[in-house]
XYZ file of C-alpha atoms in Angstrom:
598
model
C -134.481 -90.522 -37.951
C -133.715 -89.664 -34.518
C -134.995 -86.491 -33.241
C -133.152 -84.371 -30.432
C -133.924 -81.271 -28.353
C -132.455 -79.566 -25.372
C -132.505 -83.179 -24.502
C -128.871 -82.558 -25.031
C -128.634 -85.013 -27.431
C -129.115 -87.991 -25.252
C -130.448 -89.787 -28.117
C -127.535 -88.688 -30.115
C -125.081 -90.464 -27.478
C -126.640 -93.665 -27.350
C -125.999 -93.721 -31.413
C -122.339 -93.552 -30.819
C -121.665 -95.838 -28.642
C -124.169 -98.631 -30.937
C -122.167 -97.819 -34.115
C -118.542 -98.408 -31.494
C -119.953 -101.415 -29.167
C -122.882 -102.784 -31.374
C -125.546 -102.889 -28.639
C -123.372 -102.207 -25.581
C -125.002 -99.567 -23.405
C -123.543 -97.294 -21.548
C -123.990 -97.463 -17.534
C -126.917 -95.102 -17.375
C -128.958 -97.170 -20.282
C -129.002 -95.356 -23.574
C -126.998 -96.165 -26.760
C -127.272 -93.845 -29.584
C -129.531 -94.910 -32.048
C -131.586 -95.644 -34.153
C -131.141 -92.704 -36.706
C -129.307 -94.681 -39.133
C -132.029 -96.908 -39.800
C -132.820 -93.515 -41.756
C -129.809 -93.758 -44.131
C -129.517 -94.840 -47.025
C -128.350 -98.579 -47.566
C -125.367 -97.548 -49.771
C -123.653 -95.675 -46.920
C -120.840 -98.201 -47.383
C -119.798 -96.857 -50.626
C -120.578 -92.966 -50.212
C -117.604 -90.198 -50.901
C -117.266 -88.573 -47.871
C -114.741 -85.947 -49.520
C -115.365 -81.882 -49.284
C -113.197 -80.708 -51.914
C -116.014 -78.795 -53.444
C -116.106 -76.964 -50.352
C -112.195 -75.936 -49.392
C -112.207 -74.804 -52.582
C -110.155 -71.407 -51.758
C -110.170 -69.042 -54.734
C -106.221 -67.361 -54.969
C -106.248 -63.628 -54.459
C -108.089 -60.992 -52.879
C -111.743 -60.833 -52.795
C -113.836 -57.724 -52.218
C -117.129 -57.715 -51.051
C -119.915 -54.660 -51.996
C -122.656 -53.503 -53.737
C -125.210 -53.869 -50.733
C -125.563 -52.871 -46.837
C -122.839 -54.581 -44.894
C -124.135 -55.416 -41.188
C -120.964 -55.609 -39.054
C -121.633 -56.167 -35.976
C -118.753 -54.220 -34.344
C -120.254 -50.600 -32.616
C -117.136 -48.912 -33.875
C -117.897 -49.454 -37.075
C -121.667 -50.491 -37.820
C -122.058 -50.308 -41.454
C -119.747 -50.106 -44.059
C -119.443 -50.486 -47.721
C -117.217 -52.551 -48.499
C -115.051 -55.678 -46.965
C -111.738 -57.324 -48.154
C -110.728 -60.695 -47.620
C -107.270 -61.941 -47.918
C -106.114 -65.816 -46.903
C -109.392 -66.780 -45.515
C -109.732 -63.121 -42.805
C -110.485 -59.917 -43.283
C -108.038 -57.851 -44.007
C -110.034 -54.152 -44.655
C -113.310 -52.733 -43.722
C -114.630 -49.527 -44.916
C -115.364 -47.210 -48.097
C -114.878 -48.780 -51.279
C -111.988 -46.043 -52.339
C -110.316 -47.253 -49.177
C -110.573 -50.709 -50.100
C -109.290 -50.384 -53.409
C -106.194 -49.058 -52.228
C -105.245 -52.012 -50.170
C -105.575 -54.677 -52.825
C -102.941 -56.388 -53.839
C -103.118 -57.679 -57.495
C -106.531 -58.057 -59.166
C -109.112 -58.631 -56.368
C -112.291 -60.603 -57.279
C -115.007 -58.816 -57.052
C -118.190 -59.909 -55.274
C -121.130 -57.989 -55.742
C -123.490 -58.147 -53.429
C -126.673 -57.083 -55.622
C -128.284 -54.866 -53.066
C -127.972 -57.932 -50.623
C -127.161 -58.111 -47.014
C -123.930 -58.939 -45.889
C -123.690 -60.326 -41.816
C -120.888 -62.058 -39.593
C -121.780 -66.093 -40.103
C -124.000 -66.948 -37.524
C -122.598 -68.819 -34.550
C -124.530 -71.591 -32.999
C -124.976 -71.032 -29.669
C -126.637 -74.619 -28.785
C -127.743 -77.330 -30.650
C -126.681 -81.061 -31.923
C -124.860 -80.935 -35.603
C -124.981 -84.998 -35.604
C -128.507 -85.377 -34.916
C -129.789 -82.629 -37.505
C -127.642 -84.633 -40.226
C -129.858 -87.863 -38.767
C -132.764 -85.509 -39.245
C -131.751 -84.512 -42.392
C -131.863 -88.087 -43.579
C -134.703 -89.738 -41.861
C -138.900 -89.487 -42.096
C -139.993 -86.622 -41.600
C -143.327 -86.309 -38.593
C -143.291 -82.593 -37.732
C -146.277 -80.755 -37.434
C -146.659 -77.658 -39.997
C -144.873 -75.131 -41.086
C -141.722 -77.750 -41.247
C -144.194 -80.745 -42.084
C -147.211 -82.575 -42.381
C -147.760 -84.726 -39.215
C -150.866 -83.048 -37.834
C -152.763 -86.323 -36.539
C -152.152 -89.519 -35.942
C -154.083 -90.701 -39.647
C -150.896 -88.335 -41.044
C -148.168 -89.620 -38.825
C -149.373 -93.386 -39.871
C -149.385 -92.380 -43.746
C -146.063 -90.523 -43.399
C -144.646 -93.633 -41.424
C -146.309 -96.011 -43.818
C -144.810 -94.051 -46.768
C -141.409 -93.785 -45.119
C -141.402 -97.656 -44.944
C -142.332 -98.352 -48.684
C -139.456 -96.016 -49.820
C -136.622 -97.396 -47.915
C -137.233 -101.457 -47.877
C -133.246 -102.251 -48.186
C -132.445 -99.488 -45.236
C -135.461 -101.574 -42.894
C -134.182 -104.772 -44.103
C -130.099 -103.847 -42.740
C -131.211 -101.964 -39.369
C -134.363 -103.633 -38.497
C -135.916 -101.077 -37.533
C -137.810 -97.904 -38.789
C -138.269 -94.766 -37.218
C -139.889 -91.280 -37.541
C -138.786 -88.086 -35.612
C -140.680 -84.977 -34.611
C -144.017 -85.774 -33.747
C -145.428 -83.242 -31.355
C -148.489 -84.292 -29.463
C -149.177 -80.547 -28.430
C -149.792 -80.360 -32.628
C -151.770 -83.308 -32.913
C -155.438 -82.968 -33.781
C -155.794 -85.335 -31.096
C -154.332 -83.764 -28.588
C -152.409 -86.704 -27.297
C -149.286 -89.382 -28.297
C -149.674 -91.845 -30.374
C -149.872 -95.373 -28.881
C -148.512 -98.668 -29.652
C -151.963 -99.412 -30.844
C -151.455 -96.560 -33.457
C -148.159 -97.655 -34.514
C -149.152 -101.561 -34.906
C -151.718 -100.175 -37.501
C -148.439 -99.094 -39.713
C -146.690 -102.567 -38.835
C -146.967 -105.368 -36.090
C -143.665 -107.034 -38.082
C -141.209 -103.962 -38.515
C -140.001 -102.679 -35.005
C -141.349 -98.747 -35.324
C -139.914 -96.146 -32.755
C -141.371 -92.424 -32.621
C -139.404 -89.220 -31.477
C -140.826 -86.739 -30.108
C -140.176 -83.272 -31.163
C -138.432 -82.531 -28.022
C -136.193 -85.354 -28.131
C -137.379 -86.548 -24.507
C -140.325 -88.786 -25.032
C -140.778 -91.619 -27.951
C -143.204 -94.014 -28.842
C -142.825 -98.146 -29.958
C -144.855 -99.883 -31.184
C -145.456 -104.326 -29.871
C -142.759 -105.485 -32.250
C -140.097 -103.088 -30.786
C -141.664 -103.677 -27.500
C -140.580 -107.283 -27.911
C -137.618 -106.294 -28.787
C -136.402 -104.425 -26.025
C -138.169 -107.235 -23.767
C -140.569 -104.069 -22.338
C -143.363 -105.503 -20.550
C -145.807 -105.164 -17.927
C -143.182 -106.536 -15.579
C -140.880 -103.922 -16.650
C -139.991 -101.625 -13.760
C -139.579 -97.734 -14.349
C -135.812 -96.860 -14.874
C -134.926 -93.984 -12.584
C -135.770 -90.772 -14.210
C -137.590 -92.029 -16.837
C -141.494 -93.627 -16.880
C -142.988 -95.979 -19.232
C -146.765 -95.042 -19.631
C -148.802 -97.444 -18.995
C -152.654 -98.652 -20.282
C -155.197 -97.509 -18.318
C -156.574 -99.861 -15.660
C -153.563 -102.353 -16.034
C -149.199 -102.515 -16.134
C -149.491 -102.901 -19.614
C -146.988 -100.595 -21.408
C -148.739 -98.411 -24.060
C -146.003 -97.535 -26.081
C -145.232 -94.027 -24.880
C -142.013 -93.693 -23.087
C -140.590 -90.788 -21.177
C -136.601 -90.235 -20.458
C -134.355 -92.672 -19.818
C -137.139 -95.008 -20.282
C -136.859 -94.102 -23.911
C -133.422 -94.130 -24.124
C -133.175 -97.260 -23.065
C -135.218 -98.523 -25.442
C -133.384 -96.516 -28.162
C -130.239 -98.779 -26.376
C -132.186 -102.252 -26.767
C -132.558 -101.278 -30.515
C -129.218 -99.814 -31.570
C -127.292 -102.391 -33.483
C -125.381 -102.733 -36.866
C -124.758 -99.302 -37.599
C -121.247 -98.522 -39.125
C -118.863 -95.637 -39.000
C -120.132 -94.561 -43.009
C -123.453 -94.176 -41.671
C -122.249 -91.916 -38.773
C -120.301 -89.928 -41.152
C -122.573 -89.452 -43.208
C -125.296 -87.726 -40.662
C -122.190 -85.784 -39.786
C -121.759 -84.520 -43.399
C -125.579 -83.824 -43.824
C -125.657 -82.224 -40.422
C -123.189 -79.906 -41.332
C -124.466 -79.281 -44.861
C -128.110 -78.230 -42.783
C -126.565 -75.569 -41.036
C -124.702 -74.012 -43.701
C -127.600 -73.469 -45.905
C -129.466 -71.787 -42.692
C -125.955 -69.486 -42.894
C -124.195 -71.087 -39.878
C -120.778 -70.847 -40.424
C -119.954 -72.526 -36.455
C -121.871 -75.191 -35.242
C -122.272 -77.183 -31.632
C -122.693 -80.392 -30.787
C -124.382 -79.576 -28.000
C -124.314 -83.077 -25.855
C -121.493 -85.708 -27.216
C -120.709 -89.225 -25.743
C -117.345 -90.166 -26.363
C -118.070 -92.212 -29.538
C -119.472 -89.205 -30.712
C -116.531 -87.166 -29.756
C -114.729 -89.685 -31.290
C -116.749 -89.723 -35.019
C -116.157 -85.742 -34.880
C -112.817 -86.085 -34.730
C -112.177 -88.812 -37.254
C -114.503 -86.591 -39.447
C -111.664 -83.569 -39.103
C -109.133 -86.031 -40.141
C -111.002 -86.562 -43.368
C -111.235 -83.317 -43.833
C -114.995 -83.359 -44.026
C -116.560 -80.542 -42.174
C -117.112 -77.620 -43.958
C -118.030 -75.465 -41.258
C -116.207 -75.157 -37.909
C -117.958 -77.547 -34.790
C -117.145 -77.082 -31.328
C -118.001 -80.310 -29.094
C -119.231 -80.827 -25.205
C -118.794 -84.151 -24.313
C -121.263 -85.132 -21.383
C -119.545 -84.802 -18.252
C -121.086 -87.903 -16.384
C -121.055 -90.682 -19.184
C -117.874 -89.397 -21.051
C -115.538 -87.412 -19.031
C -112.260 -89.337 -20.943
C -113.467 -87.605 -23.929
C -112.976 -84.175 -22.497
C -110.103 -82.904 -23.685
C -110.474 -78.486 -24.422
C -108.980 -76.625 -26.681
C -109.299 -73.551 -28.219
C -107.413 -74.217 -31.054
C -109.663 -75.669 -34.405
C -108.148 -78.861 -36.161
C -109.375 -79.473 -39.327
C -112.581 -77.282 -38.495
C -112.873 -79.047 -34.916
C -112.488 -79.120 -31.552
C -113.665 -79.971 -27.857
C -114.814 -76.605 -26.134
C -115.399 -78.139 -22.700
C -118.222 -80.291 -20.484
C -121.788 -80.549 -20.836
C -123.849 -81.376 -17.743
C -128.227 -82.040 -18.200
C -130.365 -81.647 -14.780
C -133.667 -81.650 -16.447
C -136.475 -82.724 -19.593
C -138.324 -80.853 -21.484
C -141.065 -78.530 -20.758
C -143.257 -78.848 -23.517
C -142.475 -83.154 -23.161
C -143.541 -82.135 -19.436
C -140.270 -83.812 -17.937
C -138.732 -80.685 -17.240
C -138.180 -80.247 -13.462
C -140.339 -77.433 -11.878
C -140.760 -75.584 -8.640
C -144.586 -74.977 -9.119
C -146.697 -77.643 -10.707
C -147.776 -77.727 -14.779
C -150.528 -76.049 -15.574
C -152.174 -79.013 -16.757
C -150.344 -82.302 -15.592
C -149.585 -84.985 -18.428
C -151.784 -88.345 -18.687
C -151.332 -90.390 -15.140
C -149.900 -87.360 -12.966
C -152.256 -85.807 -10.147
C -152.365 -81.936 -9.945
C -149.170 -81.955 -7.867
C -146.553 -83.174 -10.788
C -143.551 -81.140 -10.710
C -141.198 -83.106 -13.441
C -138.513 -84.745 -11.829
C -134.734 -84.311 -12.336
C -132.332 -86.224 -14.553
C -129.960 -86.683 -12.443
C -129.281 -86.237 -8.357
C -128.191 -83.049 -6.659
C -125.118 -85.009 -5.724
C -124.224 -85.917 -8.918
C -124.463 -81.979 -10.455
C -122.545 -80.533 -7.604
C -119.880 -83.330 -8.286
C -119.958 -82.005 -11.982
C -119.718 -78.669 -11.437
C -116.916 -78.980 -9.398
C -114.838 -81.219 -11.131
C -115.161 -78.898 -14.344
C -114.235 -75.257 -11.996
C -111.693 -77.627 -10.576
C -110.059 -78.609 -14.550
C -110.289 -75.198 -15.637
C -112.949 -76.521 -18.137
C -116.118 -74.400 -19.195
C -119.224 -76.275 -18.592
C -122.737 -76.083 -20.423
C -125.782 -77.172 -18.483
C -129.011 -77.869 -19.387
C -131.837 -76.520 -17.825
C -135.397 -75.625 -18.463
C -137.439 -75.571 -15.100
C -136.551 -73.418 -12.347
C -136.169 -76.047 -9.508
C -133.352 -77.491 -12.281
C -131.881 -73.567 -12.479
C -132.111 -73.670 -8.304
C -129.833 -76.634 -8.841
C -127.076 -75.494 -11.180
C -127.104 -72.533 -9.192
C -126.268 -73.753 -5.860
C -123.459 -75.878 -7.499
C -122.013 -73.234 -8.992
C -122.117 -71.159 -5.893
C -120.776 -73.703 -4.451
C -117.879 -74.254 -7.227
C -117.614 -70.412 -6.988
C -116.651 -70.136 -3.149
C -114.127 -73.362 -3.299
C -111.868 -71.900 -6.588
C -112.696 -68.483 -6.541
C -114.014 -66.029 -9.280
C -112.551 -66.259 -12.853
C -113.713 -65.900 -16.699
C -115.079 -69.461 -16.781
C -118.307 -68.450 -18.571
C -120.482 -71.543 -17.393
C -123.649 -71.335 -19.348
C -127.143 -72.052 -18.460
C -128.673 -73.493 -21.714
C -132.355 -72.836 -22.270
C -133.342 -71.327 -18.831
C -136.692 -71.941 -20.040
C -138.204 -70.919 -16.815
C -135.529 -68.867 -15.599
C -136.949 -66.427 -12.403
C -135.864 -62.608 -12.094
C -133.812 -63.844 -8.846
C -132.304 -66.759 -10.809
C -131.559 -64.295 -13.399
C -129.866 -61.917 -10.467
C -128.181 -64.749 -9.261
C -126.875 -66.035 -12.725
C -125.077 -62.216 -13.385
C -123.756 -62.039 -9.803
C -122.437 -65.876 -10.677
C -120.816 -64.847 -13.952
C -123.455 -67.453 -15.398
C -123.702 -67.143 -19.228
C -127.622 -67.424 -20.364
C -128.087 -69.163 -23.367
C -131.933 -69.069 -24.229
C -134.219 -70.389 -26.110
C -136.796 -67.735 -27.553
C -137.638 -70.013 -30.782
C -140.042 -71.570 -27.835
C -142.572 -68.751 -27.949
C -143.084 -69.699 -31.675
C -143.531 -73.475 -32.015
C -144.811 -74.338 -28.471
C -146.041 -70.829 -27.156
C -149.197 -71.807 -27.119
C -148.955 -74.982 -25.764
C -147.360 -72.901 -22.540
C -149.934 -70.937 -22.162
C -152.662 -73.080 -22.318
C -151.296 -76.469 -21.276
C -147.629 -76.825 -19.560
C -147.046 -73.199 -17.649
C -150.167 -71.517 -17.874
C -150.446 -67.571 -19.042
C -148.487 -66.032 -16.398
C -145.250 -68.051 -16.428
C -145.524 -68.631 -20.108
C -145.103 -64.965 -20.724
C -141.176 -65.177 -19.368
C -139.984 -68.074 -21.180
C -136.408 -67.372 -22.455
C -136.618 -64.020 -20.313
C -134.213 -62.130 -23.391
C -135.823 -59.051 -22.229
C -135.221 -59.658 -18.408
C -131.726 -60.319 -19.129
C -130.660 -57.285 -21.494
C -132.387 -54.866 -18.722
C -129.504 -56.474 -16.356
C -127.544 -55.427 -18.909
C -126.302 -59.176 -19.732
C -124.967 -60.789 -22.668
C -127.261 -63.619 -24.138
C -127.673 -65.884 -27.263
C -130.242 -67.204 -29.213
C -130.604 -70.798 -29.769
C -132.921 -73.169 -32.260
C -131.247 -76.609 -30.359
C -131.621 -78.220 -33.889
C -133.221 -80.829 -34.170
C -135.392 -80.193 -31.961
C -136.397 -77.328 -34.494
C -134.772 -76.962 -37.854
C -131.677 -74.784 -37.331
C -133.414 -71.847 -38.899
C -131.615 -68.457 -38.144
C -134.592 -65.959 -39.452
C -136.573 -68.182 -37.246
C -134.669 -68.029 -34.428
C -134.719 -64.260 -35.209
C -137.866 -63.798 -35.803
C -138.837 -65.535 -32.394
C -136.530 -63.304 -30.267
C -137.518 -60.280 -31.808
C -141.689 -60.673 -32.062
C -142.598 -63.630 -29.541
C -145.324 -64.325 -31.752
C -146.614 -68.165 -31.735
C -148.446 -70.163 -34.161
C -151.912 -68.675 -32.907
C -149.984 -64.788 -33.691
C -150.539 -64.271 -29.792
C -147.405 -61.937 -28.742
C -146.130 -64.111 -25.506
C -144.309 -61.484 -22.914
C -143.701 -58.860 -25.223
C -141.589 -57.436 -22.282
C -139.330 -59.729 -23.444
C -139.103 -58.761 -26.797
C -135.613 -57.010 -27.775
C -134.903 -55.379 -31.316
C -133.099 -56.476 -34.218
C -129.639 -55.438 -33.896
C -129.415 -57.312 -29.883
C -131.097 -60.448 -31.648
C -128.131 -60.261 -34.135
C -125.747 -59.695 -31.765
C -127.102 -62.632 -29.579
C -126.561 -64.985 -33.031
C -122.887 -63.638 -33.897
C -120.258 -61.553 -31.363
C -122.125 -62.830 -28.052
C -122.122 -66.610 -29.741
C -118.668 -66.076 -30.169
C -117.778 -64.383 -26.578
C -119.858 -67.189 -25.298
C -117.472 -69.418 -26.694
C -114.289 -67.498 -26.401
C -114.095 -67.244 -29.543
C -114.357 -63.162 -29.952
C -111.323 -62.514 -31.022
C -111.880 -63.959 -34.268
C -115.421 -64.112 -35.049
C -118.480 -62.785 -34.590
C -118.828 -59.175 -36.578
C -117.058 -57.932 -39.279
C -113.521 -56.023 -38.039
C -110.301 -56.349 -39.568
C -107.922 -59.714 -38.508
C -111.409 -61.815 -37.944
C -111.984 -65.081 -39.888
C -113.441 -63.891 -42.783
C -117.098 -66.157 -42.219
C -120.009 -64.750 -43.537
C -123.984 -65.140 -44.866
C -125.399 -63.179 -47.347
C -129.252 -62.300 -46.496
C -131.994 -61.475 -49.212
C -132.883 -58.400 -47.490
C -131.796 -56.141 -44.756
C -133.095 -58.037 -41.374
C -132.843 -54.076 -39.694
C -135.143 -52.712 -42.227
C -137.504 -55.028 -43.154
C -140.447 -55.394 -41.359
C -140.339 -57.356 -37.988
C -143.133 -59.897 -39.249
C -141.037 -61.113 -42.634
C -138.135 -61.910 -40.747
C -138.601 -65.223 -40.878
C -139.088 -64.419 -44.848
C -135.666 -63.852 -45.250
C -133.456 -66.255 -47.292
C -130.553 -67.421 -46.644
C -128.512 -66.598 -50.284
C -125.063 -67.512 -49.291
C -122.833 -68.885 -46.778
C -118.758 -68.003 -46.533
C -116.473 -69.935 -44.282
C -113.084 -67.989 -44.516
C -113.819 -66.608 -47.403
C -115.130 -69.821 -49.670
C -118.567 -70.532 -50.365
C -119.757 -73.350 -48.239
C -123.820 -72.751 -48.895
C -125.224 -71.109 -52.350
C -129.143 -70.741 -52.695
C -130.553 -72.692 -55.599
């Protein structure tokens, strides 16, 4: 029910900590939430088991009969693969293969498909897309139907008939994805809209990015928001015009803490169970590693009681948040059970297309109640990320930050600097997640830093347009996720979809990183355009190296993990506007089938 972006999963965190503390919140305000109003009443009884999954098939297994896409310059191609004990033990000609068997080997015949390295989520929140996975559904088209506020009512209004025992056990009911940038309208919806659907049932909107949501009275009520209801720091409640009155929309940690107010009665089943379907989403896009992307410590926590159970069928690699859950950050680069903790994650900023994100030149056009002059405004202070920073350079840990405007990029990089001169150099690869509005200095800056850039290109696609016309204007829109900029430095970078803000969709992601083309089939900075093979690379081996995990995944070379997908058609030959055609037939995790197409 919940939807997330870049917002690093702050709505994900809040949900941990209800299902933990009931309706504790946490010291800055928000409590996970209100996703598992989207589950399904019989959570209590589900089977949580995977044994379908770890299914490992004895003996060796050959893979051929189609182009094999290794990812390894050595070796580019090659026509045949054999897997032994979940790695790959041979890669090369057939006749070669053959040789090495030992016993009968099953064959797997690839059927003139394409054979890649899994794909390796760079960024993104494997919880929340399980709570997306389960929960209505109010994303504009291609993903769904919420295209005005009449659709988002019937969608909310149909969500509600369907699941009257889930409403009845959470109180509450809530849709995710709404994008006002979509919207016929052109706006949010308002509590006004929402008390059309219900003035009794406490309704909560999420907003595609994750960073803005919309109640309507009842939940109001609930959270005791009023007109005498201050601001929270670094978040707004919007306001009707001409009085205090709150009209429904709420931005940041405003939203969050409403989220908080709300989160209640949600059990441990229910948590596993987004985890399951989370997991289960990004195999079928052919993800064989996933990130969760922004954890509180109950989240942590739910992760790692999943790994016990032996649930995850992919591997997930966790970044607690460094400010609200710092106990819970415990690295390793060692997998248990399919999971583990691979250091900090630190957010400075919003979101650009939600208009929160923190900018050093104002948006183009400023959102409802800002003057000309709105810049966004930070998450958090500059004390508090140069405290971050150097406690994780000062643990050893690596740390992810979020940032999508360039006054938030100014900030992680004077912290780092910072960090930098105190401990020295080393091979900490700190990452700069989104960069949205990264500069050609910041960019100079970030290589000179050893600053890993992990973008976001999928942008140019779903909100292009919105950037050029609304939040950047043409001229800065044309460098968001600066892929380009950053190859011609001669840098590593990765890919992201930060599901669910999007749907983790790897031909999407891409697609985006290879054409730039948005809904309106405008090519945004195609400067920044790179070619198929790079926007591979940036989904597998530099996925991996951003993780450290190179050494065993990533492309297709003998001793890896033996994770792969298996593509419809060749992504290098097909034609650059049918990427995003391209199924997904079949995911491998170490060899066993984790994800089969229908």
């Amino acid at each position: 029910m919940i939807r997330s972006e870049g917002v690093e999963m702050c709505i994900a965190c809040a949900m941990g900590e209800a299902i933990f503390a009931g309706v504790t919140v946490n010291r800055r305000g928000f409590m996970q939430s209100a996703g598992a109003a989207a589950l399904s009443a019989g959570f209590a009884a589900a089977d949580f088991s995977c044994s379908e999954v770890f299914a490992q098939t004895a003996g060796d297994k050959i893979f051929t009969g189609g182009p094999i896409i290794t990812m390894d310059d050595r070796q580019p191609s090659a026509e045949a693969v054999l897997v032994r004990n979940g790695r790959i033990a041979a890669v090369g000609a057939r006749s070669q293969i053959d040789r090495q068997t030992q016993g009968a080997a099953e064959v797997v015949d690839l059927k003139g498909r394409t054979l890649l390295p899994g794909f390796f989520d760079p960024h993104g929140h494997v919880v929340m897309v399980g709570l997306q996975a389960l929960s209505a559904n109010l994303l504009p088209p291609p993903d769904g139907e919420g295209q005005d506020i009449a659709s988002i009512q019937r969608l909310m209004k149909e969500w509600i008939g369907k699941n009257g025992r889930v409403i009845e056990r959470y109180k509450l009911a809530v849709g995710f994805g709404y994008d006002d940038s979509q919207l016929k309208e052109q706006r949010h919806p308002t509590r006004d809209d929402l008390d059309a659907v219900s003035k009794d049932i406490p309704i909560i909107l999420v907003h595609q990015s994750g960073h803005l949501g919309v109640a309507n009275s009842k939940t109001l009520e609930v959270a005791k928001i009023s007109a005498a209801t201050k601001d929270p720091k670094g978040g707004v409640f919007r306001r009707r015009a001409g009085s205090q009155e709150p009209n429904g929309v709420c931005e940041e940690y405003a939203f969050f803490q409403v989220i908080g107010m709300l989160a209640s009665n949600f059990d441990q089943d229910a948590y596993l169970a987004m985890i399951k379907a989370g997991t289960k989403s990004y195999a079928s896009f052919g993800y064989t590693t996933a990130q969760e992307g922004r954890a509180m410590k109950a989240t942590a926590a739910m992760l790692s009681k999943a790994a016990d159970m032996n649930i995850l069928p992919i591997d997930v690699v966790c970044y607690p948040d460094i400010i609200d859950s710092m106990d819970a950050i415990q690295p390793s680069r060692q997998y248990r059970n399919r999971y583990r903790i691979g250091g900090a994650k630190l957010t400075i900023d919003g979101s650009p297309q939600g208009k929160t994100a923190w900018l050093t030149k104002p948006y183009f056009v400023p959102p409802a109640g800002r003057d000309a002059s709105y810049v966004g405004y930070p998450a958090i202070t500059p004390e508090q990320t140069v405290n971050a920073v150097d406690i994780a350079f000062s643990k050893g840990w690596q740390i992810l930050t979020h940032t999508n405007g360039d006054a938030a990029i100014d900030a992680l990089m004077s912290a780092i600097s910072k960090a930098t001169a105190k401990y020295g150099k080393a091979d900490r690869r700190a990452v700069m997640v989104h960069g949205m509005t990264c500069r050609e200095d910041q960019l100079d800056q970030a290589k000179e830093l050893g600053i890993f850039p992990s973008l976001f290109p999928m942008h140019t696609f779903y909100w292009g347009d919105w950037h050029r016309t609304s939040v950047l204007g043409p001229e800065r829109a044309a460098r968001i996720s600066p892929c380009g900029s950053a190859l011609r430095r001669g840098m590593m970078f990765t890919s992201h979809h930060d599901a669910p803000v999007a749907k983790p969709d790897s031909m999407r992601v891409l697609s985006a990183t290879v054409t730039r083309v948005t809904r309106s089939r405008f090519i945004l900075g195609p400067d920044q355009r790179v070619s198929v093979p790079v926007a591979l690379k940036a989904m597998t081996l530099w996925s991996a190296y951003q993780h450290f995990e190179e050494a065993s995944k990533g492309s297709i070379e003998t001793g890896k993990l033996a994770d792969f997908v298996i593509l419809s058609d060749n992504p290098l030959t097909i034609a650059p506007e049918k990427l995003s055609a391209i199924a997904i037939e079949e995911t491998i995790k170490e060899g066993t089938t984790v994800h089969k197409r229908a």
